[in-house]
Structures are given as C-alpha cells and as structure tokens.
C-alpha positions as a Markdown table, in Angstrom:
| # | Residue | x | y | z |
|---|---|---|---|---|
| 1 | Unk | -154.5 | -54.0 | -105.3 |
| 2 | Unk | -154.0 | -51.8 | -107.8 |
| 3 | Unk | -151.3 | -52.9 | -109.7 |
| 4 | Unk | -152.4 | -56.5 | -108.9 |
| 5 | Unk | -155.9 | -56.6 | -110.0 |
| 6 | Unk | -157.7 | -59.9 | -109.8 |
| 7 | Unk | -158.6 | -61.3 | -113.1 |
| 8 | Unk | -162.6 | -60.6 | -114.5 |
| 9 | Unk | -162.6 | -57.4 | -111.6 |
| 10 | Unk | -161.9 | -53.7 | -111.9 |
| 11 | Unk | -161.0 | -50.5 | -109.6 |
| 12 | Unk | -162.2 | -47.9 | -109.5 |
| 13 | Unk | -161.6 | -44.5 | -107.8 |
| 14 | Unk | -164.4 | -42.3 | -107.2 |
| 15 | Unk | -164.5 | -39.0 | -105.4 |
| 16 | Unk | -166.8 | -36.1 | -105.9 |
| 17 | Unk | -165.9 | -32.5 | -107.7 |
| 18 | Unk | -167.9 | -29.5 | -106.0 |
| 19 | Unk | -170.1 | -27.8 | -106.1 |
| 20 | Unk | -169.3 | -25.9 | -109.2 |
| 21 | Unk | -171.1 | -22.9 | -109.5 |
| 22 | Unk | -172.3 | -21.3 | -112.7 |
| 23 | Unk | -170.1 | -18.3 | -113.0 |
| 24 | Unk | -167.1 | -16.9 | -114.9 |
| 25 | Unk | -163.5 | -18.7 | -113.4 |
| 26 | Unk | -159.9 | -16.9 | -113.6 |
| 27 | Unk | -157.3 | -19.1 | -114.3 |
| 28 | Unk | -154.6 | -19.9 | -112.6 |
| 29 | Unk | -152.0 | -19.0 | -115.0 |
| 30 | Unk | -152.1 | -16.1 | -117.6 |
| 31 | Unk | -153.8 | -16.7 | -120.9 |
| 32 | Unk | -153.9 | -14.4 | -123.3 |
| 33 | Unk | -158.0 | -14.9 | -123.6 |
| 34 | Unk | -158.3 | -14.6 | -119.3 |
| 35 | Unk | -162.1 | -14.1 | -118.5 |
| 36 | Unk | -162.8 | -10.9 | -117.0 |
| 37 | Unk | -163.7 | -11.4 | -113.4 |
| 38 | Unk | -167.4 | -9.5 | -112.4 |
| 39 | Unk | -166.7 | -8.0 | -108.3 |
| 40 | Unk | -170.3 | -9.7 | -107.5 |
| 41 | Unk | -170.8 | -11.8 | -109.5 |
| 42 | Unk | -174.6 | -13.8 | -109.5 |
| 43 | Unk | -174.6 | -17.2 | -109.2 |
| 44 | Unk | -176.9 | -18.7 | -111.7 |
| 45 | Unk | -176.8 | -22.5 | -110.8 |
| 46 | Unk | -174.6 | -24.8 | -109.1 |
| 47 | Unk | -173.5 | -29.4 | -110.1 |
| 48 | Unk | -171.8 | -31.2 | -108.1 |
| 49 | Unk | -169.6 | -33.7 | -110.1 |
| 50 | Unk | -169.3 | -37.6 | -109.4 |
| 51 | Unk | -166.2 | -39.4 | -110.8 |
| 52 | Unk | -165.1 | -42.8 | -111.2 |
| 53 | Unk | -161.4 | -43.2 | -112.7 |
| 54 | Unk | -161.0 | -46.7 | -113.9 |
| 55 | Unk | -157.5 | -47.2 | -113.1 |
| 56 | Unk | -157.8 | -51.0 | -114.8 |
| 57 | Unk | -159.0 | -49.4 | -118.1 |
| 58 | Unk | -157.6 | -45.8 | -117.9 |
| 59 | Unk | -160.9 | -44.4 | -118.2 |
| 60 | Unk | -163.0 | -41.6 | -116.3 |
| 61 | Unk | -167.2 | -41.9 | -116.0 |
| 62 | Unk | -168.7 | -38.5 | -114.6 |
| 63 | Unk | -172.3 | -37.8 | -113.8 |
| 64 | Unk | -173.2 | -33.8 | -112.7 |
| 65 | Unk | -176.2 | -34.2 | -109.7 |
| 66 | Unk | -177.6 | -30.8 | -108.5 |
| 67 | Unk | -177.0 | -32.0 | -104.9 |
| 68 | Unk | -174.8 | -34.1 | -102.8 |
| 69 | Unk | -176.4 | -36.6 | -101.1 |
| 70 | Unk | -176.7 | -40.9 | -100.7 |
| 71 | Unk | -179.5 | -41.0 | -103.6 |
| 72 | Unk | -177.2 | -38.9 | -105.8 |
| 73 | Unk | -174.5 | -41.4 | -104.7 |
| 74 | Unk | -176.7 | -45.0 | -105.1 |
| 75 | Unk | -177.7 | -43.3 | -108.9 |
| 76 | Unk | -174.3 | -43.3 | -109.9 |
| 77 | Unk | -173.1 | -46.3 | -108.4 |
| 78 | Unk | -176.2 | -47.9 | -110.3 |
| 79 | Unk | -175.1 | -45.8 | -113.6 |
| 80 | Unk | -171.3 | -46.9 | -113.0 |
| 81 | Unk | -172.5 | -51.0 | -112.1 |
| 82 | Unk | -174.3 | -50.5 | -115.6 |
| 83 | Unk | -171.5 | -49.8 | -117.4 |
| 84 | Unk | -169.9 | -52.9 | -116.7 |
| 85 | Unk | -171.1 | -56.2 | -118.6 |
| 86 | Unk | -171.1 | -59.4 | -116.7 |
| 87 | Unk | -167.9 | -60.7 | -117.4 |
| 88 | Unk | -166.5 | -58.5 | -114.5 |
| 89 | Unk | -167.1 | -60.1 | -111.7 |
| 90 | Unk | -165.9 | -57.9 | -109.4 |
| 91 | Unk | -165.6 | -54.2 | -108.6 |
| 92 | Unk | -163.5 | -52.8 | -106.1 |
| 93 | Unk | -164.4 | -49.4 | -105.5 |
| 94 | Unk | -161.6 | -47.0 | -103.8 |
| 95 | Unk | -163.3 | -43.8 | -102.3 |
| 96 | Unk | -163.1 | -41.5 | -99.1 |
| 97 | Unk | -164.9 | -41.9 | -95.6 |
| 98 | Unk | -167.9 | -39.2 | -95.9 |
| 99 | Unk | -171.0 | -39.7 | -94.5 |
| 100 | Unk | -173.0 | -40.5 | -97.5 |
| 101 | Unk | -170.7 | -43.6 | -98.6 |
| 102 | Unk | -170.9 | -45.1 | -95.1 |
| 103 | Unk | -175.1 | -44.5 | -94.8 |
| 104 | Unk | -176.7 | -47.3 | -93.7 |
| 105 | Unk | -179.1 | -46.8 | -96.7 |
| 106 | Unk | -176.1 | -47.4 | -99.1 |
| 107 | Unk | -175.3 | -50.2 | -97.4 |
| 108 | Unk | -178.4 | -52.2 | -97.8 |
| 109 | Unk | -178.2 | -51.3 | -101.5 |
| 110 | Unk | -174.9 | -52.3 | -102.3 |
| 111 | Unk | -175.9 | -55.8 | -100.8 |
| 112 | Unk | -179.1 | -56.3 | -102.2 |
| 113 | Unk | -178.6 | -54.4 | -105.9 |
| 114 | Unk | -174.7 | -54.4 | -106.7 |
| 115 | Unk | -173.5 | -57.6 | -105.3 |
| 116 | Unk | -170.3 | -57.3 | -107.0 |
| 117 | Unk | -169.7 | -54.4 | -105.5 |
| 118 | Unk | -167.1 | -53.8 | -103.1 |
| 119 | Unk | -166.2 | -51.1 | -100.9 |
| 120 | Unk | -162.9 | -50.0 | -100.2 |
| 121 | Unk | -162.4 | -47.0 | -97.6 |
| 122 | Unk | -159.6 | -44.9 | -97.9 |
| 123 | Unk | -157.5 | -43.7 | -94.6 |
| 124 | Unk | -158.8 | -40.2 | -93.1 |
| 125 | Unk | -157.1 | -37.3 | -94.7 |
| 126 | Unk | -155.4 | -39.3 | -97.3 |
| 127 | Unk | -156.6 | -37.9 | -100.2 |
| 128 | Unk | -153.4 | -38.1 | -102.8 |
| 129 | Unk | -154.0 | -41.8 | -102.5 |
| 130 | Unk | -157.1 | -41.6 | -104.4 |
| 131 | Unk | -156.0 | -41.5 | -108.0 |
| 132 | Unk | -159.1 | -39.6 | -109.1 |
| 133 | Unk | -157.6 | -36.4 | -107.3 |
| 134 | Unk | -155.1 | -35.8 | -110.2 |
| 135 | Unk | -157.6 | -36.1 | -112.8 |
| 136 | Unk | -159.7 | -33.3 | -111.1 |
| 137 | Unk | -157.0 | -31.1 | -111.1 |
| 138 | Unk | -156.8 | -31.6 | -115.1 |
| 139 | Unk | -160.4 | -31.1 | -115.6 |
| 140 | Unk | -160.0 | -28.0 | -113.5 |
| 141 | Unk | -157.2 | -26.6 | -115.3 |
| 142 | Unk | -158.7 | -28.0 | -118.8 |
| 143 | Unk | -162.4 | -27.1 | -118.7 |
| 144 | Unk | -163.3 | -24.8 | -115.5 |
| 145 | Unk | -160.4 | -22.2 | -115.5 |
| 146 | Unk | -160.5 | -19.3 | -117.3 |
| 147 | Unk | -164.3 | -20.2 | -118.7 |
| 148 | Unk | -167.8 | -18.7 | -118.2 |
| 149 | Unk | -170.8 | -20.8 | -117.3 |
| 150 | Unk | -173.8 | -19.3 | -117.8 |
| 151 | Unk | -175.9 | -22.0 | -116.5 |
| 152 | Unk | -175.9 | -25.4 | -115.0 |
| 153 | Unk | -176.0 | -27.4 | -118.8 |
| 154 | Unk | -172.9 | -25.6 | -119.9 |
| 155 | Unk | -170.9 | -26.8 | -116.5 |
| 156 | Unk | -172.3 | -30.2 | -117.6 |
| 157 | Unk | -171.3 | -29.8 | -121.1 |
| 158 | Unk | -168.2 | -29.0 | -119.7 |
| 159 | Unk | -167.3 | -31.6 | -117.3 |
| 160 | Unk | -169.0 | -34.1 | -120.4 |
| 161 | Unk | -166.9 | -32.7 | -122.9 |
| 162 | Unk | -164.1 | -32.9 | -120.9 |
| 163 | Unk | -164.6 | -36.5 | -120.0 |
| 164 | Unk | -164.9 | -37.5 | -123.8 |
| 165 | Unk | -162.0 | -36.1 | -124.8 |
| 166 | Unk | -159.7 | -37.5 | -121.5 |
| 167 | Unk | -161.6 | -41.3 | -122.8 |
| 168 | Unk | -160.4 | -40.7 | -126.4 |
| 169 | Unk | -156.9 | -39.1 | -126.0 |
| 170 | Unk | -155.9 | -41.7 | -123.2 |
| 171 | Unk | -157.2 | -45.1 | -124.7 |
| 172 | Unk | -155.1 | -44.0 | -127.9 |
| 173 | Unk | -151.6 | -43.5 | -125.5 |
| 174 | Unk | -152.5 | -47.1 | -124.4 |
| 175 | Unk | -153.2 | -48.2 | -127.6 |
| 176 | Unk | -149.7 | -47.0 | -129.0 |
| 177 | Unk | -147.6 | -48.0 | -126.3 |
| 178 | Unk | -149.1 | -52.1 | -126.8 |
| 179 | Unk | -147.7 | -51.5 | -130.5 |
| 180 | Unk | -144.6 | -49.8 | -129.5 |
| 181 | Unk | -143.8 | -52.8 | -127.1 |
| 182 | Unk | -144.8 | -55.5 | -129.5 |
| 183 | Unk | -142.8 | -53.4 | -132.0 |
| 184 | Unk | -139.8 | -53.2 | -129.9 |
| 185 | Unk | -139.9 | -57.0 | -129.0 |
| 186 | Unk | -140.3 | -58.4 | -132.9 |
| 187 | Unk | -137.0 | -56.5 | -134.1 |
C-alpha cells in the first residue's frame, strides 16, 4: 500500500512519543555544549506526543496532549482529518494495536465523524514497520537530547519547532529531486 497508493487517498503513519518529561536530557553522543545532568532531578511537567508521518506527502503533523488516552486520540484524528481538503478521499491510517486505537468509543467515531477514514493495524511487536519510528528517533536526537525543558510549553515548542523545520527541509529535497529528474531527462 504504500508505494501503491490509490489515487485522491493518503497514508499515514501515526504512533505516539512519550511521555516526555520536563527536565534536562544527556545526549547520546558527546557535544561540546552537553547539559549538565542534576542526580534528582524535579520533574516540572510531562506531553505525550501524537505523530502522523504522511508518507504520500513526506510530511510530519504533531500535536503534544498532557495525557494519553482515546479523547486525546479522537482530537488528533479530528485535527489530522482537518488537514486534509476534500479532494482526498481516502485516508489510510497505519498505526499499532494499543488499547486506545481499538476502543469501542473510537470506533463509533471514526464511522460516524471521519468516514474516510480507515484503519490499518499493524502486526504485534512490529514496530520498524511503522515508518513514523524513524522520524522519532530524529526528533529525539534533534530536539530532546542534550536540551533542558523547563516546562511543558518549551517540550511543545520543541517538538513544534522541530516539526517545522522537518516540513520545510524535506518538501525542498522533494522539490529538487522533481527538477533534477526533469533536468536529467530534457538533456
């Protein structure tokens, strides 16, 4: 399905990133600015983060939720649907077999609210098949190592910054490489 995506549809991968607690993270690598690491440390605040990687677009959509739960879940599935104007038809979305995707309550939304809306389960303890899994390792090596979060808005102006500039930089590289083929097949 993925590299045969049906015309006017998109998928998606989501998983969820968490919970990220507002503290001071070591890196996993040396850095010649490495935060200094507090024995007890206080937590001050702690986001989960939801993530949808548009593998039909190359583009990720994150939301940070204070808990972890189906309503979280059903508000970003209703921010994600959003996102999409009505010329896609359908949206195949990839994602893992916890408890809150399968809820009955989910369910009866996804039929009654988001139609086009379909849900794809991955096998059990399968995660490298859920293309989203890479990207969360960037955003942990590019934004959450070897940082200090002083609160729950900086992990969110984190995660958002992080998002932006993943949107930006990777929509360019797709970008360039259409001109570089349609280069490469005029000469």
């Amino acid at each position: 399905m993925r590299n045969d995506t049906p015309t006017e549809s998109v998928v998606l991968f989501q998983d969820e990133k968490g919970p990220i607690a507002a503290k001071t993270y070591g890196g996993s690598s040396w850095c010649s600015v490495q935060s200094k690491i507090e024995r007890a440390q206080k937590i001050k605040g702690i986001l989960n983060v939801l993530g949808i990687y548009d593998h039909t677009n190359d583009k990720m959509f994150t939301h940070c939720y204070k808990k972890r739960n189906s309503h979280q879940f059903l508000d970003f599935i209703r921010r994600v649907d959003s996102s999409y104007d009505c010329s896609i038809k359908r949206i195949f979305l990839i994602l893992d077999n916890i408890s809150t995707h399968k809820a009955k309550k989910v369910r009866e939304v996804l039929c009654r609210y988001h139609p086009r809306i379909t849900l794809v389960f991955l096998p059990i303890r399968s995660p490298k098949l859920n293309l989203i899994e890479v990207r969360w390792t960037w955003l942990q090596r590019k934004a959450i190592n070897n940082s200090t979060f002083g609160s729950e808005k900086d992990i969110g102006k984190a995660v958002n910054d992080w998002t932006n500039n993943y949107n930006a930089t990777h929509r360019r590289r797709v970008n360039n490489a259409l001109q570089i083929g349609a280069i490469s097949w005029t000469t």
